[in-house]
Amino acid sequence: MSIKLAVLSILGRKPSSGYDIKKTMQRSPYMPWSGNNNQIYKALVELSDDGLVSGETLHREGSPSKKVYTLTAEGRNELNDLASRPPEPPEFKKPFLLQLASADALSDGELLALVDAYENEVRLQLAYHEGLMRRMESRGDEHEGEEEEAEEETPGDRRALLLKLVYENLVSSIESELEWTERLRSALKKPERREHE
Amino acid sequence: MSIKLAVLSILGRKPSSGYDIKKTMQRSPYMPWSGNNNQIYKALVELSDDGLVSGETLHREGSPSKKVYTLTAEGRNELNDLASRPPEPPEFKKPFLLQLASADALSDGELLALVDAYENEVRLQLAYHEGLMRRMESRGDEHEGEEEEAEEETPGDRRALLLKLVYENLVSSIESELEWTERLRSALKKPERREHE
DNA sequence: CGACTCATGTAATATGTTACATGATTAA
DNA sequence: TTAATCATGTAACATATTACATGAGTCG
């Protein structure tokens, strides 16, 4: 799964400039890219070379020009392929686990402090994602464009349901992490009592 | 958190060659690196230049020579620093979520098939991690070395407890993902009944 | 005037993967 | 003898991050 597919997916929603795409990526936590210029503008050039998107420069008065990219028919096909491609498994990247596994030289107090610090980080993440989710549920998310084209094939409700489930996934992953920190803490508090359970 | 810290952490356990480190990384899913040569041998050279490790070539008869690296005192300090460094939040990289979010053009049947395929992938992951965990609990994990040096500072039980908790984390993350697929499936099966709950 | 957002791009660097090259030993 | 494992390394490429460069418009 490369960043090009993420770009196609965004353009499948509505035609956008590089800058728009960057913004969308940055507030879509289910896209595992940071949304930096270098990749996006490069991806757009390549997609354009491959004939999957076409860009048109909009000269506007009173604000800077933008290059708006649209999916071509080919690009639309590619996007439909994407949807039915065999799914990749999730990846959990948790440097904290390495830290924990290397922490046997720490005192109990230091260890518990470390766990507290981690839990704080995770709580911050949770608050952030819950915020995004609420914002998406109240406003229509990714709907803020001015060009209100009539939606063609999809009921729209389906789309909203799927998006909601995506955010639920992220939130529940984070909650599961918090539950684990609880278990971790209690395992550390009653030390060495496991042998006859 | 760079790969160098992972290398330090492994060498903190016991002196190892590049090849040993590679193997250890590959079977330690809490280390978010694939364990490829290029990075490891490069990291070892750099750590050596920085004076954190020192390598000694062992010429053995009947098997290829190996370069065994050991932590220096400086390296040991660096490793202790690592343990008390402010923890980074977890990152969840789930390309499937992007796929889902772009899948509103699919029929219900296709969508459910996609979910099934994803669930299969996740189950495979679960089985793999549970296998690792069982293997670690029966044998002592990372204990298979021939050189049985008396452990110096740590009780060892602490270490085993921490490792067990680390594996529990991974397993419960995957289980949480499976629970979500269940919710996903049932949300897709009773479509559009959410409005008055 | 200064900071911020909009907007497009490039340069330098860091990180990661796959494949290649070499050579010894072990097990089928 | 052929494949697998042990063992060290390099080359080419793919991906990602940070910072830089430029310029217009908006808000305080």
Tab-separated table of C-alpha atoms (C1' of nucleotides) in Angstrom:
chain	number	residue	atom	x	y	z
A	1	MET	CA	0.000	0.000	0.000
A	2	SER	CA	1.768	3.095	-1.190
A	3	ILE	CA	0.997	6.737	-0.762
A	4	LYS	CA	-0.224	6.842	-4.345
A	5	LEU	CA	-3.240	4.784	-3.401
A	6	ALA	CA	-4.026	7.182	-0.589
A	7	VAL	CA	-3.868	10.044	-3.072
A	8	LEU	CA	-6.164	8.209	-5.464
A	9	SER	CA	-8.565	7.563	-2.625
A	10	ILE	CA	-8.673	11.247	-1.729
A	11	LEU	CA	-9.155	12.301	-5.324
A	12	GLY	CA	-11.898	9.701	-5.629
A	13	ARG	CA	-13.784	11.717	-3.030
A	14	LYS	CA	-13.342	15.029	-4.792
A	15	PRO	CA	-10.837	16.814	-7.068
A	16	SER	CA	-8.124	18.446	-4.992
A	17	SER	CA	-4.857	20.329	-5.131
A	18	GLY	CA	-1.647	19.027	-3.603
A	19	TYR	CA	-2.207	21.312	-0.690
A	20	ASP	CA	-5.739	19.995	-0.145
A	21	ILE	CA	-4.427	16.444	-0.211
A	22	LYS	CA	-1.791	17.290	2.326
A	23	LYS	CA	-4.400	18.720	4.676
A	24	THR	CA	-6.718	15.769	4.258
A	25	MET	CA	-3.937	13.322	5.014
A	26	GLN	CA	-2.924	15.214	8.088
A	27	ARG	CA	-6.357	15.015	9.635
A	28	SER	CA	-7.063	11.425	8.581
A	29	PRO	CA	-5.334	9.231	11.139
A	30	TYR	CA	-6.244	6.073	9.251
A	31	MET	CA	-3.842	7.140	6.528
A	32	PRO	CA	-0.425	6.115	7.736
A	33	TRP	CA	1.402	9.025	6.088
A	34	SER	CA	2.337	12.301	7.607
A	35	GLY	CA	1.251	14.258	4.557
A	36	ASN	CA	4.504	15.950	3.670
A	37	ASN	CA	4.966	18.005	0.530
A	38	ASN	CA	7.777	16.046	-0.931
A	39	GLN	CA	5.879	12.823	-1.242
A	40	ILE	CA	2.578	14.303	-2.305
A	41	TYR	CA	3.786	16.522	-5.122
A	42	LYS	CA	6.017	13.724	-6.357
A	43	ALA	CA	3.162	11.221	-6.222
A	44	LEU	CA	0.935	13.589	-8.181
A	45	VAL	CA	3.523	13.971	-10.924
A	46	GLU	CA	3.912	10.203	-11.154
A	47	LEU	CA	0.196	9.513	-11.128
A	48	SER	CA	-0.131	12.115	-13.833
A	49	ASP	CA	2.589	10.424	-15.894
A	50	ASP	CA	0.775	7.127	-15.489
A	51	GLY	CA	-2.428	8.711	-16.728
A	52	LEU	CA	-4.354	8.036	-13.529
A	53	VAL	CA	-4.974	11.687	-12.711
A	54	SER	CA	-5.019	14.888	-14.686
A	55	GLY	CA	-4.078	18.271	-13.296
A	56	GLU	CA	-5.472	21.623	-14.292
A	57	THR	CA	-4.124	24.931	-13.061
A	58	LEU	CA	-6.723	27.281	-11.676
A	59	HIS	CA	-5.740	30.941	-11.791
A	60	ARG	CA	-7.776	32.765	-9.231
A	61	GLU	CA	-7.842	36.454	-8.401
A	62	GLY	CA	-7.350	37.387	-4.815
A	63	SER	CA	-5.703	34.123	-3.894
A	64	PRO	CA	-2.823	31.991	-5.149
A	65	SER	CA	-3.230	29.714	-8.145
A	66	LYS	CA	-3.757	26.061	-7.487
A	67	LYS	CA	-3.328	22.928	-9.542
A	68	VAL	CA	-6.444	20.844	-9.158
A	69	TYR	CA	-6.112	17.151	-9.897
A	70	THR	CA	-8.970	14.897	-10.985
A	71	LEU	CA	-9.166	11.132	-11.418
A	72	THR	CA	-9.155	9.948	-15.014
A	73	ALA	CA	-11.270	6.946	-16.023
A	74	GLU	CA	-8.139	4.826	-15.629
A	75	GLY	CA	-7.561	6.267	-12.185
A	76	ARG	CA	-11.127	5.448	-11.219
A	77	ASN	CA	-10.571	1.833	-12.266
A	78	GLU	CA	-7.375	1.627	-10.274
A	79	LEU	CA	-9.242	2.928	-7.237
A	80	ASN	CA	-11.949	0.299	-7.601
A	81	ASP	CA	-9.247	-2.363	-7.816
A	82	LEU	CA	-7.775	-1.071	-4.602
A	83	ALA	CA	-10.978	-1.651	-2.748
A	84	SER	CA	-11.063	-5.356	-3.559
A	85	ARG	CA	-7.345	-6.067	-3.157
A	86	PRO	CA	-6.366	-8.649	-0.480
A	87	PRO	CA	-6.100	-6.745	2.790
A	88	GLU	CA	-2.798	-6.347	4.607
A	89	PRO	CA	-2.572	-7.200	8.304
A	90	PRO	CA	-2.261	-4.348	10.808
A	91	GLU	CA	1.146	-3.337	12.106
A	92	PHE	CA	1.645	-2.278	15.685
A	93	LYS	CA	4.685	-0.132	16.179
A	94	LYS	CA	5.275	0.301	19.883
A	95	PRO	CA	8.743	1.434	20.859
A	96	PHE	CA	7.516	1.451	24.436
A	97	LEU	CA	7.496	-2.344	24.424
A	98	LEU	CA	11.189	-2.436	23.624
A	99	GLN	CA	11.734	0.065	26.388
A	100	LEU	CA	9.806	-2.148	28.817
A	101	ALA	CA	11.646	-5.252	27.738
A	102	SER	CA	14.940	-3.475	28.434
A	103	ALA	CA	13.829	-2.010	31.741
A	104	ASP	CA	14.613	-4.812	34.151
A	105	ALA	CA	17.390	-2.772	35.722
A	106	LEU	CA	14.925	-0.102	36.865
A	107	SER	CA	13.513	0.065	40.380
A	108	ASP	CA	9.821	-0.610	40.941
A	109	GLY	CA	9.210	3.076	41.428
A	110	GLU	CA	10.969	4.056	38.222
A	111	LEU	CA	9.100	1.393	36.335
A	112	LEU	CA	5.730	2.584	37.593
A	113	ALA	CA	6.646	6.151	36.693
A	114	LEU	CA	7.482	4.971	33.203
A	115	VAL	CA	4.121	3.275	32.925
A	116	ASP	CA	2.387	6.444	34.118
A	117	ALA	CA	4.180	8.478	31.488
A	118	TYR	CA	3.169	6.022	28.807
A	119	GLU	CA	-0.416	6.014	29.936
A	120	ASN	CA	-0.461	9.790	29.708
A	121	GLU	CA	0.768	9.676	26.136
A	122	VAL	CA	-1.888	7.166	25.248
A	123	ARG	CA	-4.617	9.215	26.919
A	124	LEU	CA	-3.580	12.223	24.879
A	125	GLN	CA	-3.896	10.130	21.761
A	126	LEU	CA	-7.302	8.929	22.814
A	127	ALA	CA	-8.579	12.444	23.430
A	128	TYR	CA	-7.280	13.531	20.049
A	129	HIS	CA	-8.941	10.700	18.178
A	130	GLU	CA	-12.196	11.049	20.057
A	131	GLY	CA	-12.164	14.710	19.126
A	132	LEU	CA	-11.697	13.899	15.471
A	133	MET	CA	-14.464	11.341	15.646
A	134	ARG	CA	-16.940	13.733	17.227
A	135	ARG	CA	-16.042	16.426	14.717
A	136	MET	CA	-16.630	13.980	11.901
A	137	GLU	CA	-19.969	12.831	13.261
A	138	SER	CA	-21.409	16.303	13.736
A	139	ARG	CA	-20.213	17.941	10.539
A	140	GLY	CA	-20.163	15.657	7.548
A	141	ASP	CA	-16.340	15.478	7.365
A	142	GLU	CA	-14.557	15.956	4.078
A	143	HIS	CA	-17.772	17.611	3.010
A	144	GLU	CA	-16.594	21.169	3.462
A	145	GLY	CA	-15.944	21.763	-0.202
A	146	GLU	CA	-17.853	24.463	-2.008
A	147	GLU	CA	-18.644	22.352	-5.017
A	148	GLU	CA	-21.679	20.354	-4.012
A	149	GLU	CA	-21.846	17.904	-6.849
A	150	ALA	CA	-24.737	15.485	-6.646
A	151	GLU	CA	-23.327	12.165	-5.450
A	152	GLU	CA	-23.568	9.662	-8.214
A	153	GLU	CA	-23.454	6.026	-7.251
A	154	THR	CA	-23.319	5.753	-3.492
A	155	PRO	CA	-26.044	6.405	-0.952
A	156	GLY	CA	-23.630	8.433	1.161
A	157	ASP	CA	-24.978	6.889	4.321
A	158	ARG	CA	-22.849	3.859	3.580
A	159	ARG	CA	-19.817	6.079	3.369
A	160	ALA	CA	-20.602	7.712	6.700
A	161	LEU	CA	-21.099	4.326	8.343
A	162	LEU	CA	-17.772	3.044	7.060
A	163	LEU	CA	-15.949	6.151	8.211
A	164	LYS	CA	-17.511	5.843	11.624
A	165	LEU	CA	-16.363	2.240	11.886
A	166	VAL	CA	-12.858	3.237	10.865
A	167	TYR	CA	-12.645	5.777	13.653
A	168	GLU	CA	-14.150	3.288	16.083
A	169	ASN	CA	-11.348	0.928	15.202
A	170	LEU	CA	-8.686	3.460	16.088
A	171	VAL	CA	-10.396	4.486	19.293
A	172	SER	CA	-10.863	0.922	20.423
A	173	SER	CA	-7.232	0.107	19.688
A	174	ILE	CA	-6.187	2.931	21.946
A	175	GLU	CA	-8.636	1.915	24.644
A	176	SER	CA	-7.297	-1.607	24.513
A	177	GLU	CA	-3.826	-0.176	25.069
A	178	LEU	CA	-5.092	1.631	28.162
A	179	GLU	CA	-6.619	-1.545	29.537
A	180	TRP	CA	-3.271	-3.220	29.110
A	181	THR	CA	-1.492	-0.488	31.066
A	182	GLU	CA	-3.883	-1.252	33.918
A	183	ARG	CA	-2.990	-4.930	33.843
A	184	LEU	CA	0.664	-3.976	33.587
A	185	ARG	CA	0.422	-1.779	36.628
A	186	SER	CA	-1.278	-4.381	38.773
A	187	ALA	CA	1.177	-7.060	37.676
A	188	LEU	CA	4.013	-4.790	38.755
A	189	LYS	CA	2.401	-3.916	42.070
A	190	LYS	CA	2.002	-7.456	43.335
A	191	PRO	CA	5.417	-8.750	42.362
A	192	GLU	CA	6.421	-12.407	42.220
A	193	ARG	CA	3.098	-13.792	43.377
A	194	ARG	CA	2.580	-15.654	40.111
A	195	GLU	CA	3.657	-19.267	40.367
A	196	HIS	CA	0.459	-20.836	41.673
A	197	GLU	CA	-2.520	-19.213	39.937
B	1	MET	CA	13.732	5.363	18.764
B	2	SER	CA	16.222	4.153	16.243
B	3	ILE	CA	17.486	0.718	15.408
B	4	LYS	CA	20.677	1.494	17.272
B	5	LEU	CA	18.808	1.401	20.557
B	6	ALA	CA	17.371	-1.973	19.668
B	7	VAL	CA	20.885	-3.218	18.998
B	8	LEU	CA	22.102	-1.842	22.312
B	9	SER	CA	19.201	-3.520	24.045
B	10	ILE	CA	20.064	-6.887	22.503
B	11	LEU	CA	23.744	-6.524	23.363
B	12	GLY	CA	22.729	-5.568	26.888
B	13	ARG	CA	21.297	-9.042	27.178
B	14	LYS	CA	24.386	-10.821	25.909
B	15	PRO	CA	27.303	-10.232	23.516
B	16	SER	CA	26.284	-11.118	19.984
B	17	SER	CA	27.367	-11.081	16.372
B	18	GLY	CA	25.528	-9.199	13.651
B	19	TYR	CA	23.943	-12.447	12.580
B	20	ASP	CA	22.743	-13.198	16.120
B	21	ILE	CA	21.224	-9.723	16.348
B	22	LYS	CA	19.449	-10.206	13.068
B	23	LYS	CA	17.919	-13.458	14.293
B	24	THR	CA	16.871	-11.974	17.605
B	25	MET	CA	15.178	-9.046	15.899
B	26	GLN	CA	13.339	-11.317	13.539
B	27	ARG	CA	11.767	-13.308	16.326
B	28	SER	CA	11.040	-10.338	18.593
B	29	PRO	CA	7.834	-8.778	17.302
B	30	TYR	CA	8.056	-5.935	19.814
B	31	MET	CA	11.040	-4.647	17.885
B	32	PRO	CA	9.618	-2.741	14.962
B	33	TRP	CA	12.458	-3.607	12.580
B	34	SER	CA	12.633	-6.430	10.099
B	35	GLY	CA	16.208	-7.250	11.010
B	36	ASN	CA	17.872	-6.831	7.659
B	37	ASN	CA	21.607	-7.010	7.188
B	38	ASN	CA	22.107	-3.616	5.772
B	39	GLN	CA	20.849	-1.783	8.793
B	40	ILE	CA	22.362	-4.026	11.415
B	41	TYR	CA	25.919	-4.150	10.126
B	42	LYS	CA	25.798	-0.422	9.502
B	43	ALA	CA	24.461	0.241	12.984
B	44	LEU	CA	27.201	-1.881	14.520
B	45	VAL	CA	29.907	0.068	12.696
B	46	GLU	CA	28.400	3.357	13.855
B	47	LEU	CA	27.934	2.216	17.433
B	48	SER	CA	31.516	1.058	17.358
B	49	ASP	CA	32.685	4.448	16.042
B	50	ASP	CA	30.752	6.105	18.858
B	51	GLY	CA	32.461	3.892	21.399
B	52	LEU	CA	29.250	2.290	22.628
B	53	VAL	CA	30.169	-1.224	21.574
B	54	SER	CA	33.382	-3.031	20.818
B	55	GLY	CA	33.699	-5.886	18.343
B	56	GLU	CA	36.091	-8.779	18.518
B	57	THR	CA	36.561	-11.310	15.758
B	58	LEU	CA	36.319	-14.918	16.844
B	59	HIS	CA	38.113	-17.349	14.570
B	60	ARG	CA	36.612	-20.742	15.110
B	61	GLU	CA	37.555	-24.035	13.535
B	62	GLY	CA	34.790	-25.978	11.906
B	63	SER	CA	32.516	-22.975	11.501
B	64	PRO	CA	32.774	-19.500	10.028
B	65	SER	CA	34.384	-16.688	11.973
B	66	LYS	CA	32.088	-14.243	13.708
B	67	LYS	CA	32.530	-10.748	15.018
B	68	VAL	CA	31.126	-10.636	18.517
B	69	TYR	CA	30.124	-7.242	19.834
B	70	THR	CA	29.967	-6.297	23.508
B	71	LEU	CA	28.628	-3.184	25.223
B	72	THR	CA	31.282	-0.808	26.513
B	73	ALA	CA	30.729	1.029	29.797
B	74	GLU	CA	29.520	3.989	27.745
B	75	GLY	CA	27.137	1.747	25.867
B	76	ARG	CA	25.788	0.384	29.137
B	77	ASN	CA	25.087	3.946	30.296
B	78	GLU	CA	23.326	4.763	27.067
B	79	LEU	CA	21.154	1.686	27.525
B	80	ASN	CA	20.198	2.701	31.046
B	81	ASP	CA	19.273	6.138	29.731
B	82	LEU	CA	17.031	4.516	27.175
B	83	ALA	CA	15.028	2.778	29.841
B	84	SER	CA	14.073	6.016	31.554
B	85	ARG	CA	13.522	8.112	28.427
B	86	PRO	CA	9.994	9.594	27.948
B	87	PRO	CA	7.954	6.910	26.199
B	88	GLU	CA	6.650	7.384	22.667
B	89	PRO	CA	2.981	6.723	21.925
B	90	PRO	CA	2.067	3.609	19.953
B	91	GLU	CA	1.508	3.845	16.197
B	92	PHE	CA	-1.168	1.828	14.502
B	93	LYS	CA	-0.521	1.299	10.836
B	94	LYS	CA	-3.596	-0.232	9.271
B	95	PRO	CA	-3.807	0.076	5.508
B	96	PHE	CA	-7.033	-1.888	5.720
B	97	LEU	CA	-8.752	1.125	7.246
B	98	LEU	CA	-7.955	3.201	4.181
B	99	GLN	CA	-9.267	0.387	2.055
B	100	LEU	CA	-12.485	0.320	4.061
B	101	ALA	CA	-12.866	4.067	3.907
B	102	SER	CA	-12.573	3.866	0.115
B	103	ALA	CA	-14.873	0.885	-0.243
B	104	ASP	CA	-18.263	2.544	-0.407
B	105	ALA	CA	-18.648	1.563	-4.050
B	106	LEU	CA	-18.545	-2.137	-3.156
B	107	SER	CA	-21.650	-4.283	-2.804
B	108	ASP	CA	-22.573	-5.649	0.607
B	109	GLY	CA	-21.360	-9.070	-0.420
B	110	GLU	CA	-18.003	-7.803	-1.607
B	111	LEU	CA	-17.593	-5.791	1.548
B	112	LEU	CA	-18.290	-8.764	3.781
B	113	ALA	CA	-15.840	-10.857	1.772
B	114	LEU	CA	-13.233	-8.160	2.314
B	115	VAL	CA	-13.884	-8.230	6.041
B	116	ASP	CA	-13.554	-12.011	6.054
B	117	ALA	CA	-10.224	-11.801	4.283
B	118	TYR	CA	-9.002	-9.242	6.784
B	119	GLU	CA	-10.146	-11.321	9.705
B	120	ASN	CA	-8.212	-14.273	8.330
B	121	GLU	CA	-5.049	-12.229	8.121
B	122	VAL	CA	-5.500	-11.075	11.683
B	123	ARG	CA	-6.149	-14.613	12.912
B	124	LEU	CA	-2.922	-15.756	11.299
B	125	GLN	CA	-1.116	-12.995	13.124
B	126	LEU	CA	-2.739	-14.011	16.393
B	127	ALA	CA	-1.731	-17.632	15.997
B	128	TYR	CA	1.816	-16.600	15.222
B	129	HIS	CA	2.124	-14.364	18.249
B	130	GLU	CA	0.492	-16.867	20.556
B	131	GLY	CA	2.982	-19.414	19.311
B	132	LEU	CA	5.895	-17.122	20.094
B	133	MET	CA	4.471	-16.415	23.508
B	134	ARG	CA	4.064	-20.071	24.401
B	135	ARG	CA	7.553	-20.831	23.169
B	136	MET	CA	8.917	-18.029	25.294
B	137	GLU	CA	7.062	-19.177	28.383
B	138	SER	CA	8.194	-22.792	28.209
B	139	ARG	CA	11.820	-22.287	27.231
B	140	GLY	CA	13.454	-19.253	28.725
B	141	ASP	CA	13.653	-17.274	25.426
B	142	GLU	CA	16.850	-15.593	24.409
B	143	HIS	CA	18.464	-17.950	26.858
B	144	GLU	CA	19.704	-20.461	24.313
B	145	GLY	CA	23.277	-19.233	24.367
B	146	GLU	CA	25.994	-21.609	25.442
B	147	GLU	CA	27.705	-19.136	27.694
B	148	GLU	CA	25.758	-19.288	30.923
B	149	GLU	CA	27.168	-16.289	32.697
B	150	ALA	CA	25.817	-15.748	36.160
B	151	GLU	CA	23.272	-12.931	35.961
B	152	GLU	CA	24.585	-9.944	37.795
B	153	GLU	CA	22.143	-7.330	38.938
B	154	THR	CA	18.629	-8.484	38.092
B	155	PRO	CA	16.585	-11.246	39.661
B	156	GLY	CA	15.693	-12.588	36.214
B	157	ASP	CA	12.134	-13.189	37.295
B	158	ARG	CA	11.481	-9.500	36.764
B	159	ARG	CA	12.795	-9.814	33.254
B	160	ALA	CA	10.544	-12.777	32.518
B	161	LEU	CA	7.524	-10.939	33.902
B	162	LEU	CA	8.202	-7.904	31.731
B	163	LEU	CA	8.654	-10.007	28.620
B	164	LYS	CA	5.439	-11.821	29.346
B	165	LEU	CA	3.604	-8.521	29.671
B	166	VAL	CA	5.088	-7.313	26.403
B	167	TYR	CA	3.762	-10.354	24.558
B	168	GLU	CA	0.426	-9.990	26.287
B	169	ASN	CA	0.237	-6.484	24.918
B	170	LEU	CA	0.689	-7.641	21.353
B	171	VAL	CA	-1.752	-10.492	21.713
B	172	SER	CA	-4.405	-8.295	23.242
B	173	SER	CA	-3.979	-5.689	20.509
B	174	ILE	CA	-4.668	-8.362	17.945
B	175	GLU	CA	-7.619	-9.729	19.882
B	176	SER	CA	-9.047	-6.239	20.093
B	177	GLU	CA	-8.768	-6.025	16.320
B	178	LEU	CA	-10.734	-9.255	15.990
B	179	GLU	CA	-13.452	-7.948	18.273
B	180	TRP	CA	-13.710	-4.908	16.056
B	181	THR	CA	-14.144	-7.038	12.945
B	182	GLU	CA	-17.104	-8.649	14.689
B	183	ARG	CA	-18.681	-5.266	15.346
B	184	LEU	CA	-17.888	-4.268	11.783
B	185	ARG	CA	-19.598	-7.316	10.420
B	186	SER	CA	-22.753	-6.862	12.421
B	187	ALA	CA	-22.924	-3.166	11.561
B	188	LEU	CA	-22.740	-4.106	7.889
B	189	LYS	CA	-25.330	-6.850	8.182
B	190	LYS	CA	-28.104	-4.686	9.611
B	191	PRO	CA	-27.714	-1.716	7.310
B	192	GLU	CA	-29.282	1.691	7.895
B	193	ARG	CA	-31.121	0.735	11.066
B	194	ARG	CA	-29.127	3.231	13.103
B	195	GLU	CA	-31.023	6.478	13.542
B	196	HIS	CA	-33.090	5.680	16.620
B	197	GLU	CA	-30.921	3.703	19.038
C	1	DC	C1'	4.537	45.112	10.664
C	2	DG	C1'	4.551	40.309	11.968
C	3	DA	C1'	2.553	35.968	12.143
C	4	DC	C1'	-0.404	32.732	9.987
C	5	DT	C1'	-2.662	30.268	6.231
C	6	DC	C1'	-2.699	29.165	1.337
C	7	DA	C1'	0.008	27.196	-2.315
C	8	DT	C1'	3.851	24.815	-5.000
C	9	DG	C1'	7.882	23.008	-5.174
C	10	DT	C1'	13.203	21.270	-4.123
C	11	DA	C1'	17.398	19.589	-1.369
C	12	DA	C1'	19.468	17.055	1.920
C	13	DT	C1'	19.159	13.446	4.810
C	14	DA	C1'	17.409	9.343	7.225
C	15	DT	C1'	15.428	4.987	7.172
C	16	DG	C1'	14.053	0.679	5.207
C	17	DT	C1'	13.724	-3.247	1.754
C	18	DT	C1'	15.373	-6.517	-1.771
C	19	DA	C1'	18.718	-8.415	-3.988
C	20	DC	C1'	23.420	-9.543	-4.761
C	21	DA	C1'	28.182	-11.512	-3.609
C	22	DT	C1'	30.981	-14.698	-1.102
C	23	DG	C1'	32.239	-18.624	1.427
C	24	DA	C1'	32.103	-22.339	5.043
C	25	DT	C1'	29.503	-26.135	7.392
C	26	DT	C1'	25.643	-29.359	8.009
C	27	DA	C1'	21.922	-32.441	6.902
C	28	DA	C1'	18.965	-34.905	3.406
D	1	DT	C1'	25.089	-32.948	-4.631
D	2	DT	C1'	21.931	-29.959	-3.363
D	3	DA	C1'	19.576	-27.287	-0.121
D	4	DA	C1'	19.686	-25.028	4.337
D	5	DT	C1'	21.930	-22.611	7.958
D	6	DC	C1'	25.743	-19.781	9.560
D	7	DA	C1'	28.178	-15.557	8.733
D	8	DT	C1'	29.608	-10.850	6.863
D	9	DG	C1'	29.075	-7.498	3.996
D	10	DT	C1'	27.562	-4.185	-0.328
D	11	DA	C1'	24.541	-2.031	-4.086
D	12	DA	C1'	20.472	-0.345	-5.729
D	13	DC	C1'	16.342	1.207	-4.804
D	14	DA	C1'	12.112	2.740	-2.242
D	15	DT	C1'	10.132	5.382	1.209
D	16	DA	C1'	9.896	9.127	4.610
D	17	DT	C1'	11.264	13.310	7.329
D	18	DT	C1'	13.016	17.994	7.922
D	19	DA	C1'	14.240	21.949	6.259
D	20	DC	C1'	14.616	25.325	2.730
D	21	DA	C1'	12.859	28.675	-0.962
D	22	DT	C1'	9.350	31.564	-2.817
D	23	DG	C1'	5.313	34.303	-3.080
D	24	DA	C1'	0.421	36.029	-2.260
D	25	DG	C1'	-3.339	37.101	0.969
D	26	DT	C1'	-5.471	37.659	5.635
D	27	DC	C1'	-5.807	38.928	10.444
D	28	DG	C1'	-4.378	41.317	14.593
